[in-house]
PDB file of C-alpha atoms and ligand atoms in Angstrom:
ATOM      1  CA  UNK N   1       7.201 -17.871  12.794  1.00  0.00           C
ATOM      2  CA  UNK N   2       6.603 -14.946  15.531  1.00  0.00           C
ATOM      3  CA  UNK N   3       6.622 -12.713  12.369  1.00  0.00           C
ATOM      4  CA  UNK N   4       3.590 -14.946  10.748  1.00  0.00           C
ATOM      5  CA  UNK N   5       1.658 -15.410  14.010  1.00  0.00           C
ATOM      6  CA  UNK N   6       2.068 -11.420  14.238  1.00  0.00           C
ATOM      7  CA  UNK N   7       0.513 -10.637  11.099  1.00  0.00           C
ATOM      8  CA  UNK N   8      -2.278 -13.457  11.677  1.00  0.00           C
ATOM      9  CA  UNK N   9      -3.516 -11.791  14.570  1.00  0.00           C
ATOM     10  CA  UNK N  10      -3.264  -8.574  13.431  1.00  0.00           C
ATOM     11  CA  UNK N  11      -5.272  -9.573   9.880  1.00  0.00           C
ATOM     12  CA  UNK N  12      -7.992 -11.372  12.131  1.00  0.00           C
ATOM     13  CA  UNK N  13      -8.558  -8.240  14.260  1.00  0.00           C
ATOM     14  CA  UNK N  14      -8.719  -5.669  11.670  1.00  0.00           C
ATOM     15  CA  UNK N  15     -11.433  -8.212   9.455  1.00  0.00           C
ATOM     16  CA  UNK N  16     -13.233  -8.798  12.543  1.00  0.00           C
ATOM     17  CA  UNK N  17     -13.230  -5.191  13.732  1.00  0.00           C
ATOM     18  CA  UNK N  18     -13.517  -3.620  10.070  1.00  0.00           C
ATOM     19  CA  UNK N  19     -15.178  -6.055   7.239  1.00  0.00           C
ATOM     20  CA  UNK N  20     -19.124  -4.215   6.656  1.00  0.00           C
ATOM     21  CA  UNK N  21     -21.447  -6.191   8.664  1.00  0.00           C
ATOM     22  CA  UNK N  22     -24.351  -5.883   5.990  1.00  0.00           C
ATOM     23  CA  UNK N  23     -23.208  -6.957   2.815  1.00  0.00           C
ATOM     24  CA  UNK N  24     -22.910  -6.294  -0.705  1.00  0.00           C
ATOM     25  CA  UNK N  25     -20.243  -3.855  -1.192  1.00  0.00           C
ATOM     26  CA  UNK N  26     -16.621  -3.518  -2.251  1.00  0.00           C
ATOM     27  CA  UNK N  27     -14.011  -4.580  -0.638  1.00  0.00           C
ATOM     28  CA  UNK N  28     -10.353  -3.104  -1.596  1.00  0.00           C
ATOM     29  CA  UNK N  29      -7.614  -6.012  -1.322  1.00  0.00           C
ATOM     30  CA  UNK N  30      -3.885  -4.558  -1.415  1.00  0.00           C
ATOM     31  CA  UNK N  31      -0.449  -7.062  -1.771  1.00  0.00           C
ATOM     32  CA  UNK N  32       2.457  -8.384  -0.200  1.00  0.00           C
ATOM     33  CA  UNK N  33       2.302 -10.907   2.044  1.00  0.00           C
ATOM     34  CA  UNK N  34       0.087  -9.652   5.477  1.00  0.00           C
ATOM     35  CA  UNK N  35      -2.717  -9.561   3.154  1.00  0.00           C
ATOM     36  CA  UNK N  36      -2.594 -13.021   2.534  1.00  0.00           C
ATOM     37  CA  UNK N  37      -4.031 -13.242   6.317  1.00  0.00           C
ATOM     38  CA  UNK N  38      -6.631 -10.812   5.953  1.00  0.00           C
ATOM     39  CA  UNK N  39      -7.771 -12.411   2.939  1.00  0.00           C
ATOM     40  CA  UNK N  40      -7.700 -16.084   4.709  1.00  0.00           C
ATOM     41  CA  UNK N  41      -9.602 -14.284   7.593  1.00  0.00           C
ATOM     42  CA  UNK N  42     -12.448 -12.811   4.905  1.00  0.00           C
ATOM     43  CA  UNK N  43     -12.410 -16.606   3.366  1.00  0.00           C
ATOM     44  CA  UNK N  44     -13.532 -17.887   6.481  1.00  0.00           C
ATOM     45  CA  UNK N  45     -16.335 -15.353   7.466  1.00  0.00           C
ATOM     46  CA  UNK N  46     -20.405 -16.152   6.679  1.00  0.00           C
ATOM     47  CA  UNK N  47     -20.679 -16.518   3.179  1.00  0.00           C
ATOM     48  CA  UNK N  48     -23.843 -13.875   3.529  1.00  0.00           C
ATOM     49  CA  UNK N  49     -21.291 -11.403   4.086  1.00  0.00           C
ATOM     50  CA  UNK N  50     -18.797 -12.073   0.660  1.00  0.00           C
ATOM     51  CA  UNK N  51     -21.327 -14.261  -1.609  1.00  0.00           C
ATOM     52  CA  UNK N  52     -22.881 -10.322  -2.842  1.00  0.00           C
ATOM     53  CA  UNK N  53     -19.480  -8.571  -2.650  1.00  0.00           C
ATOM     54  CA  UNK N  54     -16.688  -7.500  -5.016  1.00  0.00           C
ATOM     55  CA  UNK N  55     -13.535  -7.774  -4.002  1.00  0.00           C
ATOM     56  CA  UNK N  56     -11.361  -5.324  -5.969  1.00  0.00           C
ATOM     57  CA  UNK N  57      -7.216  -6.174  -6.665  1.00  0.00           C
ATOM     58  CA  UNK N  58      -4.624  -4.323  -6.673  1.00  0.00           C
ATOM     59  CA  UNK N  59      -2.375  -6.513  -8.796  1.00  0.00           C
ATOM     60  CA  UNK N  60      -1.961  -9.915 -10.120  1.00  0.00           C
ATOM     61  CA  UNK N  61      -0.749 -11.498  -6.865  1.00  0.00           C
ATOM     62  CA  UNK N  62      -4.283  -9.924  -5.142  1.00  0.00           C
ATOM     63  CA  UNK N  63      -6.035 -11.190  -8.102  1.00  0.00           C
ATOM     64  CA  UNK N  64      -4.856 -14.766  -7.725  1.00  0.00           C
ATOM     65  CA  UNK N  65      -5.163 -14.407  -4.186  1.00  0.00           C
ATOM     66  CA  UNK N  66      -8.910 -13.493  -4.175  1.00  0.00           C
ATOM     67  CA  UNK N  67      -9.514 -16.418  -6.983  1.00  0.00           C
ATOM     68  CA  UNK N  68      -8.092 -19.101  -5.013  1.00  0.00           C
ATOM     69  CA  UNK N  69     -10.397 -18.051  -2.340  1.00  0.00           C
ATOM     70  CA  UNK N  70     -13.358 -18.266  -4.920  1.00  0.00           C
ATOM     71  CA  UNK N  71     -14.261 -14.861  -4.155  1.00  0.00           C
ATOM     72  CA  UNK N  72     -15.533 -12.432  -7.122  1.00  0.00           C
ATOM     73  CA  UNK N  73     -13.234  -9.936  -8.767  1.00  0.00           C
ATOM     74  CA  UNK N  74     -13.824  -6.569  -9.957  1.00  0.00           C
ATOM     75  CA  UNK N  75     -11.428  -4.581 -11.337  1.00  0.00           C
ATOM     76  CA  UNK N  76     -11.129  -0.546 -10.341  1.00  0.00           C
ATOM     77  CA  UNK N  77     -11.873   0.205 -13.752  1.00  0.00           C
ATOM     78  CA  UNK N  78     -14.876  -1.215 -13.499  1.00  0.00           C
ATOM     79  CA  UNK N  79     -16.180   0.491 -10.403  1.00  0.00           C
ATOM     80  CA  UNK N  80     -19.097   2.225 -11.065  1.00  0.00           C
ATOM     81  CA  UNK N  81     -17.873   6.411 -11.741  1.00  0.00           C
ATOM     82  CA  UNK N  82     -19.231   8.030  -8.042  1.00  0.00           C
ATOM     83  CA  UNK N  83     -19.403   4.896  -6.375  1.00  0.00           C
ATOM     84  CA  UNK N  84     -16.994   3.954  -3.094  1.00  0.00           C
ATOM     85  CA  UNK N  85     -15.208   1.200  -1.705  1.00  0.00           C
ATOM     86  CA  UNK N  86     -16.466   0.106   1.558  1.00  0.00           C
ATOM     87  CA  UNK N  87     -13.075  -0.916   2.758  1.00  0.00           C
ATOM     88  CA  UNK N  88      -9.649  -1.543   1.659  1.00  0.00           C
ATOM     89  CA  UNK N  89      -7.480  -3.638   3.415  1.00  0.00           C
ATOM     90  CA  UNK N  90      -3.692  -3.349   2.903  1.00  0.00           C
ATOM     91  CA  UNK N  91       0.108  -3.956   4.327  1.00  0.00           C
ATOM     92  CA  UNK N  92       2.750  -1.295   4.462  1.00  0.00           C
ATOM     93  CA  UNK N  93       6.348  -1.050   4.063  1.00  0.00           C
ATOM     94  CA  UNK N  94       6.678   1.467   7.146  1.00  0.00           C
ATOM     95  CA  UNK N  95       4.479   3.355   9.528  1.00  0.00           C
ATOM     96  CA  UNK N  96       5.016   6.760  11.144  1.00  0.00           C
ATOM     97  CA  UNK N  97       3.342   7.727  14.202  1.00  0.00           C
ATOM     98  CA  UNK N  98       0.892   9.642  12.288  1.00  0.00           C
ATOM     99  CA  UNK N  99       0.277   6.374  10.043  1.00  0.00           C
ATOM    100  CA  UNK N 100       1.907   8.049   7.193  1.00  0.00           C
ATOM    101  CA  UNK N 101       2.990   5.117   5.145  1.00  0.00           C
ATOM    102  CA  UNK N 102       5.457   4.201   3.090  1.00  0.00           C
ATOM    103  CA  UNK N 103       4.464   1.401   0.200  1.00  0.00           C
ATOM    104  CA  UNK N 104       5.442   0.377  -2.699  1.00  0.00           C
ATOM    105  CA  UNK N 105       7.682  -2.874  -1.753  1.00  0.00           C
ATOM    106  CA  UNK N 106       5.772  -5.051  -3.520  1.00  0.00           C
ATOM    107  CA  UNK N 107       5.567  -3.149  -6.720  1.00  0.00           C
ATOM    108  CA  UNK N 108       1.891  -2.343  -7.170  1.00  0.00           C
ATOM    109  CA  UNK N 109       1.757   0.977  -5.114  1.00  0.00           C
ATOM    110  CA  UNK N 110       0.328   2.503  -8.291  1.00  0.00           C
ATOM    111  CA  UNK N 111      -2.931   0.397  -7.780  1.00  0.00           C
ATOM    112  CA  UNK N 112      -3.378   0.067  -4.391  1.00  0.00           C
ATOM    113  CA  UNK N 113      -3.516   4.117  -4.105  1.00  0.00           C
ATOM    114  CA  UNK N 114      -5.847   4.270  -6.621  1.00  0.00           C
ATOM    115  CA  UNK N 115      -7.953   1.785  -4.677  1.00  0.00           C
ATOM    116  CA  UNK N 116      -6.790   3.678  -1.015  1.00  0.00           C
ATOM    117  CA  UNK N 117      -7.852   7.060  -2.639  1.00  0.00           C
ATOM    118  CA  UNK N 118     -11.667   5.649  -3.329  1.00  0.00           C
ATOM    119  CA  UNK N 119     -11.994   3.786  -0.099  1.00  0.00           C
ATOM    120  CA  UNK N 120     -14.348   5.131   2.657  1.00  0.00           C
ATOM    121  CA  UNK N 121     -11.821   3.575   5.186  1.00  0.00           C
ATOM    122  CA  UNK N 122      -8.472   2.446   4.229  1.00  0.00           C
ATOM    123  CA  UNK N 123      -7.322  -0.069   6.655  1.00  0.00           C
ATOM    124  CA  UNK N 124      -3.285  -1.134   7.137  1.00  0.00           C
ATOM    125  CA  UNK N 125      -2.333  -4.605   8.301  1.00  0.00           C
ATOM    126  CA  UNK N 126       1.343  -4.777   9.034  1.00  0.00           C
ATOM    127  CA  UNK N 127       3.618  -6.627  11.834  1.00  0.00           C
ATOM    128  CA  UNK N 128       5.802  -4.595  14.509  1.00  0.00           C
ATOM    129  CA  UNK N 129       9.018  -4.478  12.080  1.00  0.00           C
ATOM    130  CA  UNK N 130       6.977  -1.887  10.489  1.00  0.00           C
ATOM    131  CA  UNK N 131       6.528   0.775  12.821  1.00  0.00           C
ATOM    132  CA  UNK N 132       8.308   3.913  13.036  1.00  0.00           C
ATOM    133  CA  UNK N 133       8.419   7.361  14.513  1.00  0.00           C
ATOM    134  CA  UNK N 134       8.812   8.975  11.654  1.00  0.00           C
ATOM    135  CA  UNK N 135       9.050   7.721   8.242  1.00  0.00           C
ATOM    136  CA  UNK N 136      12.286   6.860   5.899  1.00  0.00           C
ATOM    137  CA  UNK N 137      14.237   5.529   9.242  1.00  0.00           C
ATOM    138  CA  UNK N 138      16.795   3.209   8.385  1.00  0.00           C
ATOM    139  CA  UNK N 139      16.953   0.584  10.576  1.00  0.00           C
ATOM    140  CA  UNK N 140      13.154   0.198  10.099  1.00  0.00           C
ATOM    141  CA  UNK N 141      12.574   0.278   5.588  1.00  0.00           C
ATOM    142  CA  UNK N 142      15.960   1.041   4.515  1.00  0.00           C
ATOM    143  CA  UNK N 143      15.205   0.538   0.946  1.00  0.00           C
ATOM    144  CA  UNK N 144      13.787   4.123   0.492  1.00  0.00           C
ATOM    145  CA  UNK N 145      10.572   5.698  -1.336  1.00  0.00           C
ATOM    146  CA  UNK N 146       9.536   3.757  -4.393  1.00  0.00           C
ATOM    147  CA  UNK N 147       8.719   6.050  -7.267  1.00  0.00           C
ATOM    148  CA  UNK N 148       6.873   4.840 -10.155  1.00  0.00           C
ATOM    149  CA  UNK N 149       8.631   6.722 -13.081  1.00  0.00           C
ATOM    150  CA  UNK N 150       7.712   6.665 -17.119  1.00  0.00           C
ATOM    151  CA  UNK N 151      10.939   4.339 -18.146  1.00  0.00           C
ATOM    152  CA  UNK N 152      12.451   7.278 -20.285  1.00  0.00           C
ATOM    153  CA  UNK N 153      12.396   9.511 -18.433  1.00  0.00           C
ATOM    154  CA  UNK N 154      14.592   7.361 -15.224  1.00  0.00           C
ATOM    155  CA  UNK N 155      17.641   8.876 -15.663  1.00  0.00           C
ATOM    156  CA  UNK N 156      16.548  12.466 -15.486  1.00  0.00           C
ATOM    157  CA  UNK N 157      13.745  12.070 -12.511  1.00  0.00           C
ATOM    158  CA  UNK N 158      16.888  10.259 -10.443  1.00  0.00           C
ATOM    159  CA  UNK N 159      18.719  13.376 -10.765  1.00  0.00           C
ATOM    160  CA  UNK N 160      15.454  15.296  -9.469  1.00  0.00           C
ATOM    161  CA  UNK N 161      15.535  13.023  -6.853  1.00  0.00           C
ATOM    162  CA  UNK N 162      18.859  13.343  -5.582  1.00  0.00           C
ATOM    163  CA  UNK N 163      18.691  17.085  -6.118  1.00  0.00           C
ATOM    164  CA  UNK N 164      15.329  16.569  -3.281  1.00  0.00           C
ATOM    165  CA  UNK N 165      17.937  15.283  -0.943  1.00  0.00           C
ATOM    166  CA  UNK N 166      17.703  11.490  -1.538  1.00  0.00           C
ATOM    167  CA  UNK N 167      21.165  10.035  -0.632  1.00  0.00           C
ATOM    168  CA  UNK N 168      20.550   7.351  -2.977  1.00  0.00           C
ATOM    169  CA  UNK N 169      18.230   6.355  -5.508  1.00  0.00           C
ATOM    170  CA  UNK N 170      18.246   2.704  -7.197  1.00  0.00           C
ATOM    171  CA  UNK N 171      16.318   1.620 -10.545  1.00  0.00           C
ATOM    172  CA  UNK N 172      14.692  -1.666  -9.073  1.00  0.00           C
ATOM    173  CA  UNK N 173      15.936  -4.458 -10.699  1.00  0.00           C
ATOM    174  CA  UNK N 174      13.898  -7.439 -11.997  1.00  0.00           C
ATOM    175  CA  UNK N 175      15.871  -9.724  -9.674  1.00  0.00           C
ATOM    176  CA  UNK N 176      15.500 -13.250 -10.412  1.00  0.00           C
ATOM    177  CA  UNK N 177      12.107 -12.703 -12.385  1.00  0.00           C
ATOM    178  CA  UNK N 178      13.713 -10.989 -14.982  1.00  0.00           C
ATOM    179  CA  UNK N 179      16.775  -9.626 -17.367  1.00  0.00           C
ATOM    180  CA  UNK N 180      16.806  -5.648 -16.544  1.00  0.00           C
ATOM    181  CA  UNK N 181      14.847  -3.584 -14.384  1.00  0.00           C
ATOM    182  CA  UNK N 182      11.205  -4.559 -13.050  1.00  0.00           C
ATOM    183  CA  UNK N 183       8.546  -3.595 -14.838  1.00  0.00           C
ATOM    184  CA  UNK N 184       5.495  -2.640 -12.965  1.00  0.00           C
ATOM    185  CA  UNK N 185       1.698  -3.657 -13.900  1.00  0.00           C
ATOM    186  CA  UNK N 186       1.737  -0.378 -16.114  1.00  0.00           C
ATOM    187  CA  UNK N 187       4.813  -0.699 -17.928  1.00  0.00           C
ATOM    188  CA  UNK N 188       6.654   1.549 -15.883  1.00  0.00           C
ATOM    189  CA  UNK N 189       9.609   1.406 -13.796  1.00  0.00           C
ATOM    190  CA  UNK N 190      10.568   2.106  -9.996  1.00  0.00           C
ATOM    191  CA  UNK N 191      13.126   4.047  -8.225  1.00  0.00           C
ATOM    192  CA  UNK N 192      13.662   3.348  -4.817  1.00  0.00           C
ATOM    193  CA  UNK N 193      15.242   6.686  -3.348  1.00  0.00           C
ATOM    194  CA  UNK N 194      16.751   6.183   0.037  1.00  0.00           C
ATOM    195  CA  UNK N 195      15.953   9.714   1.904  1.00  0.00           C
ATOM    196  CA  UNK N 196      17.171  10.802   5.110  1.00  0.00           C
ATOM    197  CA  UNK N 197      15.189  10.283   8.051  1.00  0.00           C
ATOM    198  CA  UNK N 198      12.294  12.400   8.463  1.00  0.00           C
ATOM    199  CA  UNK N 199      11.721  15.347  10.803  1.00  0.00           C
ATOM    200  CA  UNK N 200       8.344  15.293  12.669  1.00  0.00           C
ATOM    201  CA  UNK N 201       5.621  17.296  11.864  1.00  0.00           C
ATOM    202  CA  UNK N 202       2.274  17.667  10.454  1.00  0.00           C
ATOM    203  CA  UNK N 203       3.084  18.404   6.906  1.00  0.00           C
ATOM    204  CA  UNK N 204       6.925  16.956   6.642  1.00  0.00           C
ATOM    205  CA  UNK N 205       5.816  14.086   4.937  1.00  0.00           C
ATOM    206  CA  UNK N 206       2.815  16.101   2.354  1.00  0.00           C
ATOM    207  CA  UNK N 207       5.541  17.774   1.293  1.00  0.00           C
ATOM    208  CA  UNK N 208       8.074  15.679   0.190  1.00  0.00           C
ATOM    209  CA  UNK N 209       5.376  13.760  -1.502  1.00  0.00           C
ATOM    210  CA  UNK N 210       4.498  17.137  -3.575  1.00  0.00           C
ATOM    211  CA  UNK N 211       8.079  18.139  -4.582  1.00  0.00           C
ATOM    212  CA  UNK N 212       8.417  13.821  -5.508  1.00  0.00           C
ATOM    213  CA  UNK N 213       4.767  14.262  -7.650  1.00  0.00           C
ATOM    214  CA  UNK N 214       6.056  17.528  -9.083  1.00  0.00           C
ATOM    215  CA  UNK N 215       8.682  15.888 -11.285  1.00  0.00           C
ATOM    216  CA  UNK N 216       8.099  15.828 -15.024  1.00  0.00           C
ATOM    217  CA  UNK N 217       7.912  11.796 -15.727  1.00  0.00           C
ATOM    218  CA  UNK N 218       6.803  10.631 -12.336  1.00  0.00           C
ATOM    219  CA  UNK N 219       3.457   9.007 -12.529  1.00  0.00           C
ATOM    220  CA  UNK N 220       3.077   8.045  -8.433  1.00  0.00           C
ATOM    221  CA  UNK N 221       5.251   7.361  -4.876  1.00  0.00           C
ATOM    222  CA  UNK N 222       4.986   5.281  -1.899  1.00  0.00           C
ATOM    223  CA  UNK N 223       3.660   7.941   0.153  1.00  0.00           C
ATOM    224  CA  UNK N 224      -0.169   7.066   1.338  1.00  0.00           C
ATOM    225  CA  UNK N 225      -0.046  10.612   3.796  1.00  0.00           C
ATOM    226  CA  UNK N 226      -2.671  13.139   4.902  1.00  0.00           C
ATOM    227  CA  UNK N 227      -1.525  16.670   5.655  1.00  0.00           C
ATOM    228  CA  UNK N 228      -3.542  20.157   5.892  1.00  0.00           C
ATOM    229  CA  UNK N 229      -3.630  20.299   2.086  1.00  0.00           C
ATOM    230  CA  UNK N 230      -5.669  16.580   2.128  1.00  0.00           C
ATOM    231  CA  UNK N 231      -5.985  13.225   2.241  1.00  0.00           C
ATOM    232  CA  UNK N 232      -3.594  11.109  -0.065  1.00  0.00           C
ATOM    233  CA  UNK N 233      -4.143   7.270   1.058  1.00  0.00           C
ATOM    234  CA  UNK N 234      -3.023   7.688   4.705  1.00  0.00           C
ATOM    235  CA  UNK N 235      -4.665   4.402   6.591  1.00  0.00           C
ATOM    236  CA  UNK N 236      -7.939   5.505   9.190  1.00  0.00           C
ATOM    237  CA  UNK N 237      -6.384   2.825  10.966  1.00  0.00           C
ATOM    238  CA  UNK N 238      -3.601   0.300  11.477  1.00  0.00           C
ATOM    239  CA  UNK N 239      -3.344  -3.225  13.380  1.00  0.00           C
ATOM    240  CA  UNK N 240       0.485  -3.933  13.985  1.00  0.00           C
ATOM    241  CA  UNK N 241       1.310  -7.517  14.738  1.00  0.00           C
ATOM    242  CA  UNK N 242       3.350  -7.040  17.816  1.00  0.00           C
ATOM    243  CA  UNK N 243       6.077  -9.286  19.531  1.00  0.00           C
ATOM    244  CA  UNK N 244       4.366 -11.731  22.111  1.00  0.00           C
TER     245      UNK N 244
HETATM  246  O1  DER M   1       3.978  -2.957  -1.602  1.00  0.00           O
HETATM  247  C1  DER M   1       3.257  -2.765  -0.601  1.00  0.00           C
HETATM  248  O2  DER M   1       2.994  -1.614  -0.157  1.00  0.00           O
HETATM  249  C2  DER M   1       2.723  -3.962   0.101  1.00  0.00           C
HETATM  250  O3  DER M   1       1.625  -3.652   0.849  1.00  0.00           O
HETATM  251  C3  DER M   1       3.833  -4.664   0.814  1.00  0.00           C
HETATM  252  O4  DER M   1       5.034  -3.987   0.763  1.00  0.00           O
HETATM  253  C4  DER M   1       3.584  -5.087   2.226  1.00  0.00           C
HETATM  254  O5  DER M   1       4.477  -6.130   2.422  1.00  0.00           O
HETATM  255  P1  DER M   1       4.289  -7.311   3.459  1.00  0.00           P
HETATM  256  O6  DER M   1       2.823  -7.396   3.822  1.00  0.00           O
HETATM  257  O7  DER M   1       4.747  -8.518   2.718  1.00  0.00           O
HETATM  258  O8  DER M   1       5.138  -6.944   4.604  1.00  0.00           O
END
């Protein structure tokens, strides 16, 4: 309940502080389940500032999520070539101090970079058990890096990975939704690689992210970072829910 009322706040701040005041434009809407406030918080604002916009997904649970709010859809694909978002809005997985993230939890961190990475301001809604020092610390997203792989080649990029210096490295399972491992929205798989904690420093986390993007069958990672060789989806901003 303290968790919920966390992330309410939080959502209702960053939409207050960060939707465009003069409409139309597009808005990017991430997933999990923050975003479900932030979405209830755009429902509810003048309908002069969403009737002209297009709210762009980053998965099926977004998608839904912006229907049942009867606001319009557009998917990336069919953003204009040279045109930006306004804003995306989305929840993280972990936080470093830097607001490096780690995402990918939900499954769709394929599509909400692609949205991050054309956003004008990428905007992070997540509650306090979020927040780290630096990122990959245990006690905070123990589950580890997801890496969206090409399914054949699993086996081999795990080795890669382990080679890297993760301690362990999973093939996520379908769980209860399905037989065998899940599938992402592109047909690919996801390895969650459980690194050690990371140091501090500017370009720690640019790094890793390089030597994770470097291996022959990965198509993208959970790590939305800046560095001194660029931007790569790390959040302008984040509102953390925090404990009353
Ligand atoms: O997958 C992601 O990166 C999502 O944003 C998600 O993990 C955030 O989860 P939550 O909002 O349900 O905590």
């Amino acid at each position: 309940k303290l968790i919920n009322s966390a992330k309410q706040l939080a959502a209702q701040t960053a939409v207050r502080d960060h939707y465009p005041k003069s409409p139309p434009n597009y808005i990017g809407v991430g997933s999990g389940s923050t975003i479900v406030h932030v979405v209830d918080s755009i429902a509810k604002l003048d309908s002069s500032l969403t009737a002209t916009t297009k709210f762009i997904p980053t998965g099926f649970q977004s998608k839904q999520l912006l229907l049942s709010h009867n606001l319009q859809i557009l998917d990336i694909d069919l953003l204009p070539a040279g045109e930006s978002i306004s804003v995306a809005f989305d929840g993280a997985d972990e936080v470093d101090s830097q607001l490096n993230c780690i995402k990918g939890g939900g499954a769709c961190l394929f599509q909400e970079k692609i949205v991050a990475v054309q956003a004008q301001k990428f905007v992070v809604v997540a509650d306090f058990r979020k927040v780290s020092t630096t990122l990959c610390t245990p006690t905070t997203w123990p589950s580890g890096i997801p890496v969206e792989v090409v399914p054949s080649s699993y086996p081999y990029v795990t080795a890669k990975l382990t080679k890297l210096g993760a301690t362990n490295v999973v093939l996520r399972p379908g769980g209860k939704a399905k037989a065998g491992p899940c599938v992402t929205d592109n047909g690919n798989f996801l390895l969650d690689a459980v690194f050690p904690t990371l140091l501090e420093g500017e370009d720690i986390v640019q790094d890793l992210a390089a030597a994770i993007k470097g291996i022959v069958g990965v198509v993208e990672h959970g790590l939305f970072y800046g560095g001194s060789k660029g931007w790569q989806g790390r959040p302008e901003i984040a509102y953390f829910g925090m404990e009353d």
